[in-house]
Amino acid sequence: MSLCPKCGYRRQAKDAQVHPSICPACGIAINKWRARMDAQGAADQAPGHRDVGRESESDLPQPFLHRLQAHFMWVAVPSRADSIWGRALLTGVLAVWGAWFALNGIDWQVIGGSFMHNINLPFHEFGHVLFMPFGRTMMILGGSLFQVLLPLIVLCVFSFKQQDNHAASVGLWWCGQSFVDLAPYIADAQYRILPLVGGAGEESHDWGNLLTQWGLLEYTQGIARASFGLGVLIMAVAIAWGIFLLRKQWHLAHEDTA
């Protein structure tokens, strides 16, 4: 496997989807970078030229530079342009959808009646079963906990396993929406009037039981608003991440074909 001439990253089999002329770690167009370095080298040889500020980078050991670049794998993108438009459409839809949730606030009819609630609900219920061995409190909390953790697991799989950071940004958006989805349930802790799965009674209300147990029932509305606000913020970050990746992929694809 070839090494990146800039950061020293060694290509691996998992990088097959990234164009051979693009470094999967630092994102440079290798041929163009070499051309610039050759031009700079020729200028360095010119009489009277003083090289200012380049020693600091060249003096750094390559293993350190490689480790430094590894921290920026969250911004790595494929160089292919063929998938940009579909990804851009998806990001646009999620941006509008996220704005719709944000503008409607903590409204059970809007959030509970959305398509995303139907996706989140089975994972919420599975979370209760998953965390059951860890005691009653964790079993109750497990539904909400697994609901927000699963999208983060999806994010990590796409980013680290599939090397698809744009798909990972969708997972982050889902995580934010899960926090938004929980807000009406938390806000209902004092009243316990929302319909529960299977027609369960108010004694089965997760957040009513949790906040009562923790002595936080009087802070119900603040906790609900915090969950909603955090969710909106995470969705906004996810959209910004997706747009950044799309812009970078567009520029890299066109640099490579120039």
PDB file of C-alpha atoms in Angstrom:
ATOM      1  CA  MET A   1       0.000   0.000   0.000  1.00  0.00           C
ATOM      2  CA  SER A   2       1.321   3.472  -0.928  1.00  0.00           C
ATOM      3  CA  LEU A   3       2.200   6.179   1.573  1.00  0.00           C
ATOM      4  CA  CYS A   4       0.841   9.727   1.468  1.00  0.00           C
ATOM      5  CA  PRO A   5       3.789  12.037   0.720  1.00  0.00           C
ATOM      6  CA  LYS A   6       2.379  14.698   3.052  1.00  0.00           C
ATOM      7  CA  CYS A   7       1.151  12.919   6.203  1.00  0.00           C
ATOM      8  CA  GLY A   8       2.694   9.472   5.769  1.00  0.00           C
ATOM      9  CA  TYR A   9      -0.644   7.660   5.929  1.00  0.00           C
ATOM     10  CA  ARG A  10      -0.499   4.129   4.486  1.00  0.00           C
ATOM     11  CA  ARG A  11      -3.578   3.242   2.457  1.00  0.00           C
ATOM     12  CA  GLN A  12      -5.530   0.229   3.641  1.00  0.00           C
ATOM     13  CA  ALA A  13      -8.106  -2.063   2.086  1.00  0.00           C
ATOM     14  CA  LYS A  14     -10.925  -0.139   3.804  1.00  0.00           C
ATOM     15  CA  ASP A  15      -9.900   2.973   1.818  1.00  0.00           C
ATOM     16  CA  ALA A  16     -10.854   1.403  -1.510  1.00  0.00           C
ATOM     17  CA  GLN A  17     -13.784   3.785  -2.008  1.00  0.00           C
ATOM     18  CA  VAL A  18     -11.475   6.813  -1.822  1.00  0.00           C
ATOM     19  CA  HIS A  19      -9.914   7.737  -5.166  1.00  0.00           C
ATOM     20  CA  PRO A  20      -6.281   6.508  -5.441  1.00  0.00           C
ATOM     21  CA  SER A  21      -5.041  10.059  -5.980  1.00  0.00           C
ATOM     22  CA  ILE A  22      -6.676  11.316  -2.759  1.00  0.00           C
ATOM     23  CA  CYS A  23      -5.204  10.675   0.688  1.00  0.00           C
ATOM     24  CA  PRO A  24      -7.945   9.187   2.920  1.00  0.00           C
ATOM     25  CA  ALA A  25      -6.340  10.761   6.017  1.00  0.00           C
ATOM     26  CA  CYS A  26      -5.518  14.369   5.133  1.00  0.00           C
ATOM     27  CA  GLY A  27      -7.584  14.694   1.925  1.00  0.00           C
ATOM     28  CA  ILE A  28      -4.882  16.128  -0.359  1.00  0.00           C
ATOM     29  CA  ALA A  29      -4.894  15.539  -4.102  1.00  0.00           C
ATOM     30  CA  ILE A  30      -1.536  13.749  -4.136  1.00  0.00           C
ATOM     31  CA  ASN A  31      -0.485  14.583  -7.702  1.00  0.00           C
ATOM     32  CA  LYS A  32      -1.286  18.275  -7.271  1.00  0.00           C
ATOM     33  CA  TRP A  33       0.457  18.369  -3.903  1.00  0.00           C
ATOM     34  CA  ARG A  34       3.600  16.835  -5.399  1.00  0.00           C
ATOM     35  CA  ALA A  35       3.478  19.333  -8.249  1.00  0.00           C
ATOM     36  CA  ARG A  36       3.291  22.216  -5.791  1.00  0.00           C
ATOM     37  CA  MET A  37       6.130  20.771  -3.730  1.00  0.00           C
ATOM     38  CA  ASP A  38       8.264  20.344  -6.876  1.00  0.00           C
ATOM     39  CA  ALA A  39       7.548  23.955  -7.832  1.00  0.00           C
ATOM     40  CA  GLN A  40       8.385  25.095  -4.320  1.00  0.00           C
ATOM     41  CA  GLY A  41      11.574  23.046  -4.380  1.00  0.00           C
ATOM     42  CA  ALA A  42      12.641  24.696  -7.611  1.00  0.00           C
ATOM     43  CA  ALA A  43      11.957  28.099  -6.084  1.00  0.00           C
ATOM     44  CA  ASP A  44      13.999  27.140  -3.015  1.00  0.00           C
ATOM     45  CA  GLN A  45      17.004  26.568  -5.254  1.00  0.00           C
ATOM     46  CA  ALA A  46      16.769  30.031  -6.767  1.00  0.00           C
ATOM     47  CA  PRO A  47      19.609  32.423  -5.766  1.00  0.00           C
ATOM     48  CA  GLY A  48      18.794  34.639  -2.801  1.00  0.00           C
ATOM     49  CA  HIS A  49      15.770  32.579  -1.723  1.00  0.00           C
ATOM     50  CA  ARG A  50      15.216  32.259   2.011  1.00  0.00           C
ATOM     51  CA  ASP A  51      13.018  29.426   3.305  1.00  0.00           C
ATOM     52  CA  VAL A  52      10.966  30.852   6.149  1.00  0.00           C
ATOM     53  CA  GLY A  53       8.694  28.815   8.409  1.00  0.00           C
ATOM     54  CA  ARG A  54       9.004  25.404   6.707  1.00  0.00           C
ATOM     55  CA  GLU A  55      11.539  23.949   9.101  1.00  0.00           C
ATOM     56  CA  SER A  56       8.930  23.564  11.841  1.00  0.00           C
ATOM     57  CA  GLU A  57       6.858  21.124   9.769  1.00  0.00           C
ATOM     58  CA  SER A  58       9.780  19.218   8.299  1.00  0.00           C
ATOM     59  CA  ASP A  59      11.396  18.808  11.716  1.00  0.00           C
ATOM     60  CA  LEU A  60       8.334  16.993  13.064  1.00  0.00           C
ATOM     61  CA  PRO A  61       8.715  13.191  12.968  1.00  0.00           C
ATOM     62  CA  GLN A  62       6.476  11.540  10.389  1.00  0.00           C
ATOM     63  CA  PRO A  63       4.820   9.178  12.929  1.00  0.00           C
ATOM     64  CA  PHE A  64       3.653  12.244  14.862  1.00  0.00           C
ATOM     65  CA  LEU A  65       2.252  13.828  11.703  1.00  0.00           C
ATOM     66  CA  HIS A  66       0.444  10.586  10.897  1.00  0.00           C
ATOM     67  CA  ARG A  67      -1.138  10.467  14.356  1.00  0.00           C
ATOM     68  CA  LEU A  68      -2.128  14.111  14.030  1.00  0.00           C
ATOM     69  CA  GLN A  69      -3.851  13.481  10.704  1.00  0.00           C
ATOM     70  CA  ALA A  70      -5.690  10.485  12.151  1.00  0.00           C
ATOM     71  CA  HIS A  71      -7.582  12.855  14.444  1.00  0.00           C
ATOM     72  CA  PHE A  72      -9.122  14.491  11.384  1.00  0.00           C
ATOM     73  CA  MET A  73     -10.631  11.331   9.910  1.00  0.00           C
ATOM     74  CA  TRP A  74     -14.050  12.786  10.754  1.00  0.00           C
ATOM     75  CA  VAL A  75     -13.654  15.097   7.738  1.00  0.00           C
ATOM     76  CA  ALA A  76     -12.392  12.489   5.241  1.00  0.00           C
ATOM     77  CA  VAL A  77     -14.549  12.201   2.122  1.00  0.00           C
ATOM     78  CA  PRO A  78     -14.584  10.078  -1.045  1.00  0.00           C
ATOM     79  CA  SER A  79     -13.450  11.947  -4.130  1.00  0.00           C
ATOM     80  CA  ARG A  80     -16.198  10.577  -6.377  1.00  0.00           C
ATOM     81  CA  ALA A  81     -18.704  13.182  -7.515  1.00  0.00           C
ATOM     82  CA  ASP A  82     -21.389  10.677  -8.571  1.00  0.00           C
ATOM     83  CA  SER A  83     -22.921  10.414  -5.106  1.00  0.00           C
ATOM     84  CA  ILE A  84     -22.855  14.108  -4.194  1.00  0.00           C
ATOM     85  CA  TRP A  85     -26.327  15.026  -5.429  1.00  0.00           C
ATOM     86  CA  GLY A  86     -28.124  12.233  -3.596  1.00  0.00           C
ATOM     87  CA  ARG A  87     -26.255  13.090  -0.407  1.00  0.00           C
ATOM     88  CA  ALA A  88     -27.003  16.782  -0.870  1.00  0.00           C
ATOM     89  CA  LEU A  89     -30.712  16.028  -1.284  1.00  0.00           C
ATOM     90  CA  LEU A  90     -30.705  13.930   1.893  1.00  0.00           C
ATOM     91  CA  THR A  91     -28.922  16.676   3.852  1.00  0.00           C
ATOM     92  CA  GLY A  92     -31.426  19.235   2.572  1.00  0.00           C
ATOM     93  CA  VAL A  93     -34.388  17.086   3.626  1.00  0.00           C
ATOM     94  CA  LEU A  94     -32.913  16.554   7.092  1.00  0.00           C
ATOM     95  CA  ALA A  95     -32.215  20.285   7.433  1.00  0.00           C
ATOM     96  CA  VAL A  96     -35.843  21.183   6.641  1.00  0.00           C
ATOM     97  CA  TRP A  97     -37.145  18.364   8.849  1.00  0.00           C
ATOM     98  CA  GLY A  98     -34.929  19.426  11.735  1.00  0.00           C
ATOM     99  CA  ALA A  99     -36.066  23.049  11.366  1.00  0.00           C
ATOM    100  CA  TRP A 100     -39.683  21.855  11.435  1.00  0.00           C
ATOM    101  CA  PHE A 101     -39.101  20.071  14.748  1.00  0.00           C
ATOM    102  CA  ALA A 102     -37.274  23.092  16.155  1.00  0.00           C
ATOM    103  CA  LEU A 103     -39.993  25.582  15.177  1.00  0.00           C
ATOM    104  CA  ASN A 104     -42.833  23.493  16.607  1.00  0.00           C
ATOM    105  CA  GLY A 105     -41.204  23.116  20.007  1.00  0.00           C
ATOM    106  CA  ILE A 106     -42.154  20.470  22.560  1.00  0.00           C
ATOM    107  CA  ASP A 107     -45.438  19.491  20.960  1.00  0.00           C
ATOM    108  CA  TRP A 108     -46.464  15.887  21.505  1.00  0.00           C
ATOM    109  CA  GLN A 109     -48.802  15.816  18.524  1.00  0.00           C
ATOM    110  CA  VAL A 110     -46.031  16.996  16.205  1.00  0.00           C
ATOM    111  CA  ILE A 111     -43.203  14.904  17.659  1.00  0.00           C
ATOM    112  CA  GLY A 112     -45.207  11.821  18.630  1.00  0.00           C
ATOM    113  CA  GLY A 113     -47.044  11.830  15.323  1.00  0.00           C
ATOM    114  CA  SER A 114     -43.886  12.017  13.215  1.00  0.00           C
ATOM    115  CA  PHE A 115     -42.393   9.203  11.164  1.00  0.00           C
ATOM    116  CA  MET A 116     -39.257   9.328  13.315  1.00  0.00           C
ATOM    117  CA  HIS A 117     -41.238   8.515  16.466  1.00  0.00           C
ATOM    118  CA  ASN A 118     -42.345   5.259  14.860  1.00  0.00           C
ATOM    119  CA  ILE A 119     -38.679   4.440  14.222  1.00  0.00           C
ATOM    120  CA  ASN A 120     -37.515   5.396  17.709  1.00  0.00           C
ATOM    121  CA  LEU A 121     -40.265   3.606  19.615  1.00  0.00           C
ATOM    122  CA  PRO A 122     -39.216  -0.036  18.932  1.00  0.00           C
ATOM    123  CA  PHE A 123     -35.622   0.743  19.903  1.00  0.00           C
ATOM    124  CA  HIS A 124     -36.862   2.505  23.038  1.00  0.00           C
ATOM    125  CA  GLU A 125     -38.809  -0.578  24.068  1.00  0.00           C
ATOM    126  CA  PHE A 126     -35.899  -2.873  23.260  1.00  0.00           C
ATOM    127  CA  GLY A 127     -33.697  -0.720  25.498  1.00  0.00           C
ATOM    128  CA  HIS A 128     -35.817  -1.689  28.508  1.00  0.00           C
ATOM    129  CA  VAL A 129     -35.153  -5.357  27.831  1.00  0.00           C
ATOM    130  CA  LEU A 130     -31.467  -4.786  27.080  1.00  0.00           C
ATOM    131  CA  PHE A 131     -30.795  -3.000  30.371  1.00  0.00           C
ATOM    132  CA  MET A 132     -33.052  -5.216  32.490  1.00  0.00           C
ATOM    133  CA  PRO A 133     -30.126  -7.224  33.982  1.00  0.00           C
ATOM    134  CA  PHE A 134     -28.676  -4.015  35.468  1.00  0.00           C
ATOM    135  CA  GLY A 135     -31.484  -3.346  37.927  1.00  0.00           C
ATOM    136  CA  ARG A 136     -34.858  -1.639  37.960  1.00  0.00           C
ATOM    137  CA  THR A 137     -33.580   1.928  37.564  1.00  0.00           C
ATOM    138  CA  MET A 138     -31.423   1.047  34.562  1.00  0.00           C
ATOM    139  CA  MET A 139     -34.271  -0.970  33.068  1.00  0.00           C
ATOM    140  CA  ILE A 140     -36.526   2.112  33.244  1.00  0.00           C
ATOM    141  CA  LEU A 141     -33.823   4.468  31.974  1.00  0.00           C
ATOM    142  CA  GLY A 142     -32.633   1.937  29.385  1.00  0.00           C
ATOM    143  CA  GLY A 143     -35.409   2.724  26.923  1.00  0.00           C
ATOM    144  CA  SER A 144     -34.457   6.373  26.601  1.00  0.00           C
ATOM    145  CA  LEU A 145     -30.749   5.607  26.887  1.00  0.00           C
ATOM    146  CA  PHE A 146     -30.708   3.067  24.075  1.00  0.00           C
ATOM    147  CA  GLN A 147     -32.856   5.360  21.934  1.00  0.00           C
ATOM    148  CA  VAL A 148     -30.092   7.989  21.876  1.00  0.00           C
ATOM    149  CA  LEU A 149     -27.129   5.578  21.945  1.00  0.00           C
ATOM    150  CA  LEU A 150     -28.155   3.540  18.906  1.00  0.00           C
ATOM    151  CA  PRO A 151     -27.732   6.457  16.448  1.00  0.00           C
ATOM    152  CA  LEU A 152     -24.249   7.063  17.892  1.00  0.00           C
ATOM    153  CA  ILE A 153     -23.411   3.404  17.296  1.00  0.00           C
ATOM    154  CA  VAL A 154     -24.623   3.849  13.706  1.00  0.00           C
ATOM    155  CA  LEU A 155     -22.432   6.950  13.438  1.00  0.00           C
ATOM    156  CA  CYS A 156     -19.330   5.043  14.563  1.00  0.00           C
ATOM    157  CA  VAL A 157     -20.014   2.111  12.229  1.00  0.00           C
ATOM    158  CA  PHE A 158     -20.354   4.368   9.204  1.00  0.00           C
ATOM    159  CA  SER A 159     -17.369   6.566  10.089  1.00  0.00           C
ATOM    160  CA  PHE A 160     -14.850   3.949  11.265  1.00  0.00           C
ATOM    161  CA  LYS A 161     -16.021   0.783   9.516  1.00  0.00           C
ATOM    162  CA  GLN A 162     -17.518   2.054   6.278  1.00  0.00           C
ATOM    163  CA  GLN A 163     -15.383   5.225   5.967  1.00  0.00           C
ATOM    164  CA  ASP A 164     -18.538   7.162   5.098  1.00  0.00           C
ATOM    165  CA  ASN A 165     -18.632  10.314   7.196  1.00  0.00           C
ATOM    166  CA  HIS A 166     -21.656  11.735   5.426  1.00  0.00           C
ATOM    167  CA  ALA A 167     -23.725   8.722   6.431  1.00  0.00           C
ATOM    168  CA  ALA A 168     -22.285   9.201   9.916  1.00  0.00           C
ATOM    169  CA  SER A 169     -23.654  12.772   9.916  1.00  0.00           C
ATOM    170  CA  VAL A 170     -27.112  11.290   9.304  1.00  0.00           C
ATOM    171  CA  GLY A 171     -26.583   9.103  12.381  1.00  0.00           C
ATOM    172  CA  LEU A 172     -25.709  12.218  14.383  1.00  0.00           C
ATOM    173  CA  TRP A 173     -28.886  13.932  13.145  1.00  0.00           C
ATOM    174  CA  TRP A 174     -30.869  10.882  14.272  1.00  0.00           C
ATOM    175  CA  CYS A 175     -29.262  11.128  17.721  1.00  0.00           C
ATOM    176  CA  GLY A 176     -30.365  14.754  17.993  1.00  0.00           C
ATOM    177  CA  GLN A 177     -33.869  13.893  16.859  1.00  0.00           C
ATOM    178  CA  SER A 178     -34.006  11.163  19.510  1.00  0.00           C
ATOM    179  CA  PHE A 179     -33.386  13.774  22.204  1.00  0.00           C
ATOM    180  CA  VAL A 180     -36.181  15.881  20.683  1.00  0.00           C
ATOM    181  CA  ASP A 181     -38.420  12.800  20.632  1.00  0.00           C
ATOM    182  CA  LEU A 182     -37.883  12.271  24.375  1.00  0.00           C
ATOM    183  CA  ALA A 183     -38.766  15.853  25.353  1.00  0.00           C
ATOM    184  CA  PRO A 184     -42.596  15.472  25.387  1.00  0.00           C
ATOM    185  CA  TYR A 185     -42.290  12.235  27.367  1.00  0.00           C
ATOM    186  CA  ILE A 186     -40.107  13.970  29.962  1.00  0.00           C
ATOM    187  CA  ALA A 187     -42.434  16.996  30.066  1.00  0.00           C
ATOM    188  CA  ASP A 188     -45.348  14.647  30.824  1.00  0.00           C
ATOM    189  CA  ALA A 189     -43.672  13.242  33.951  1.00  0.00           C
ATOM    190  CA  GLN A 190     -45.809  15.352  36.304  1.00  0.00           C
ATOM    191  CA  TYR A 191     -49.087  14.632  34.529  1.00  0.00           C
ATOM    192  CA  ARG A 192     -48.647  11.106  33.139  1.00  0.00           C
ATOM    193  CA  ILE A 193     -51.390  11.566  30.568  1.00  0.00           C
ATOM    194  CA  LEU A 194     -49.596  10.469  27.390  1.00  0.00           C
ATOM    195  CA  PRO A 195     -50.689   7.096  25.980  1.00  0.00           C
ATOM    196  CA  LEU A 196     -48.161   4.355  26.708  1.00  0.00           C
ATOM    197  CA  VAL A 197     -47.304   1.256  24.670  1.00  0.00           C
ATOM    198  CA  GLY A 198     -49.718  -1.606  25.172  1.00  0.00           C
ATOM    199  CA  GLY A 199     -52.146   0.542  27.126  1.00  0.00           C
ATOM    200  CA  ALA A 200     -49.916   0.499  30.207  1.00  0.00           C
ATOM    201  CA  GLY A 201     -51.065   2.621  33.135  1.00  0.00           C
ATOM    202  CA  GLU A 202     -49.447   5.718  34.577  1.00  0.00           C
ATOM    203  CA  GLU A 203     -47.413   3.560  36.954  1.00  0.00           C
ATOM    204  CA  SER A 204     -45.329   2.523  33.924  1.00  0.00           C
ATOM    205  CA  HIS A 205     -44.392   6.085  32.942  1.00  0.00           C
ATOM    206  CA  ASP A 206     -40.573   5.982  32.616  1.00  0.00           C
ATOM    207  CA  TRP A 207     -39.787   9.613  33.322  1.00  0.00           C
ATOM    208  CA  GLY A 208     -42.516  10.010  35.895  1.00  0.00           C
ATOM    209  CA  ASN A 209     -40.949   7.160  37.853  1.00  0.00           C
ATOM    210  CA  LEU A 210     -37.338   8.267  37.283  1.00  0.00           C
ATOM    211  CA  LEU A 211     -37.787  11.913  38.241  1.00  0.00           C
ATOM    212  CA  THR A 212     -39.891  10.969  41.263  1.00  0.00           C
ATOM    213  CA  GLN A 213     -37.208   8.502  42.371  1.00  0.00           C
ATOM    214  CA  TRP A 214     -34.448  11.094  41.908  1.00  0.00           C
ATOM    215  CA  GLY A 215     -36.421  13.876  43.605  1.00  0.00           C
ATOM    216  CA  LEU A 216     -36.395  15.991  40.459  1.00  0.00           C
ATOM    217  CA  LEU A 217     -40.078  16.047  39.572  1.00  0.00           C
ATOM    218  CA  GLU A 218     -40.312  19.818  40.127  1.00  0.00           C
ATOM    219  CA  TYR A 219     -37.638  20.319  37.441  1.00  0.00           C
ATOM    220  CA  THR A 220     -39.544  18.331  34.829  1.00  0.00           C
ATOM    221  CA  GLN A 221     -40.088  21.190  32.377  1.00  0.00           C
ATOM    222  CA  GLY A 222     -36.488  22.374  32.581  1.00  0.00           C
ATOM    223  CA  ILE A 223     -35.189  18.869  31.921  1.00  0.00           C
ATOM    224  CA  ALA A 224     -37.585  18.487  28.987  1.00  0.00           C
ATOM    225  CA  ARG A 225     -36.446  21.815  27.515  1.00  0.00           C
ATOM    226  CA  ALA A 226     -32.803  20.792  27.984  1.00  0.00           C
ATOM    227  CA  SER A 227     -33.422  17.533  26.096  1.00  0.00           C
ATOM    228  CA  PHE A 228     -35.205  19.398  23.317  1.00  0.00           C
ATOM    229  CA  GLY A 229     -32.550  22.122  23.083  1.00  0.00           C
ATOM    230  CA  LEU A 230     -29.712  19.593  23.054  1.00  0.00           C
ATOM    231  CA  GLY A 231     -31.474  17.648  20.332  1.00  0.00           C
ATOM    232  CA  VAL A 232     -31.927  20.722  18.145  1.00  0.00           C
ATOM    233  CA  LEU A 233     -28.277  21.673  18.657  1.00  0.00           C
ATOM    234  CA  ILE A 234     -27.069  18.180  17.709  1.00  0.00           C
ATOM    235  CA  MET A 235     -29.240  18.177  14.587  1.00  0.00           C
ATOM    236  CA  ALA A 236     -27.809  21.568  13.590  1.00  0.00           C
ATOM    237  CA  VAL A 237     -24.247  20.299  14.085  1.00  0.00           C
ATOM    238  CA  ALA A 238     -25.059  17.219  12.002  1.00  0.00           C
ATOM    239  CA  ILE A 239     -26.364  19.365   9.137  1.00  0.00           C
ATOM    240  CA  ALA A 240     -23.309  21.633   9.302  1.00  0.00           C
ATOM    241  CA  TRP A 241     -21.054  18.550   9.266  1.00  0.00           C
ATOM    242  CA  GLY A 242     -22.900  17.111   6.270  1.00  0.00           C
ATOM    243  CA  ILE A 243     -22.663  20.389   4.328  1.00  0.00           C
ATOM    244  CA  PHE A 244     -18.953  20.700   5.116  1.00  0.00           C
ATOM    245  CA  LEU A 245     -18.325  17.162   3.832  1.00  0.00           C
ATOM    246  CA  LEU A 246     -20.321  17.805   0.657  1.00  0.00           C
ATOM    247  CA  ARG A 247     -18.397  21.001  -0.078  1.00  0.00           C
ATOM    248  CA  LYS A 248     -15.081  19.242   0.509  1.00  0.00           C
ATOM    249  CA  GLN A 249     -16.059  16.280  -1.673  1.00  0.00           C
ATOM    250  CA  TRP A 250     -17.141  18.667  -4.459  1.00  0.00           C
ATOM    251  CA  HIS A 251     -13.862  20.576  -4.380  1.00  0.00           C
ATOM    252  CA  LEU A 252     -11.718  17.435  -4.233  1.00  0.00           C
ATOM    253  CA  ALA A 253     -13.596  15.807  -7.110  1.00  0.00           C
ATOM    254  CA  HIS A 254     -13.168  18.869  -9.304  1.00  0.00           C
ATOM    255  CA  GLU A 255      -9.527  19.351  -8.353  1.00  0.00           C
ATOM    256  CA  ASP A 256      -8.865  15.770  -9.357  1.00  0.00           C
ATOM    257  CA  THR A 257     -10.464  16.224 -12.776  1.00  0.00           C
ATOM    258  CA  ALA A 258      -8.896  19.632 -13.438  1.00  0.00           C
TER     259      ALA A 258
END
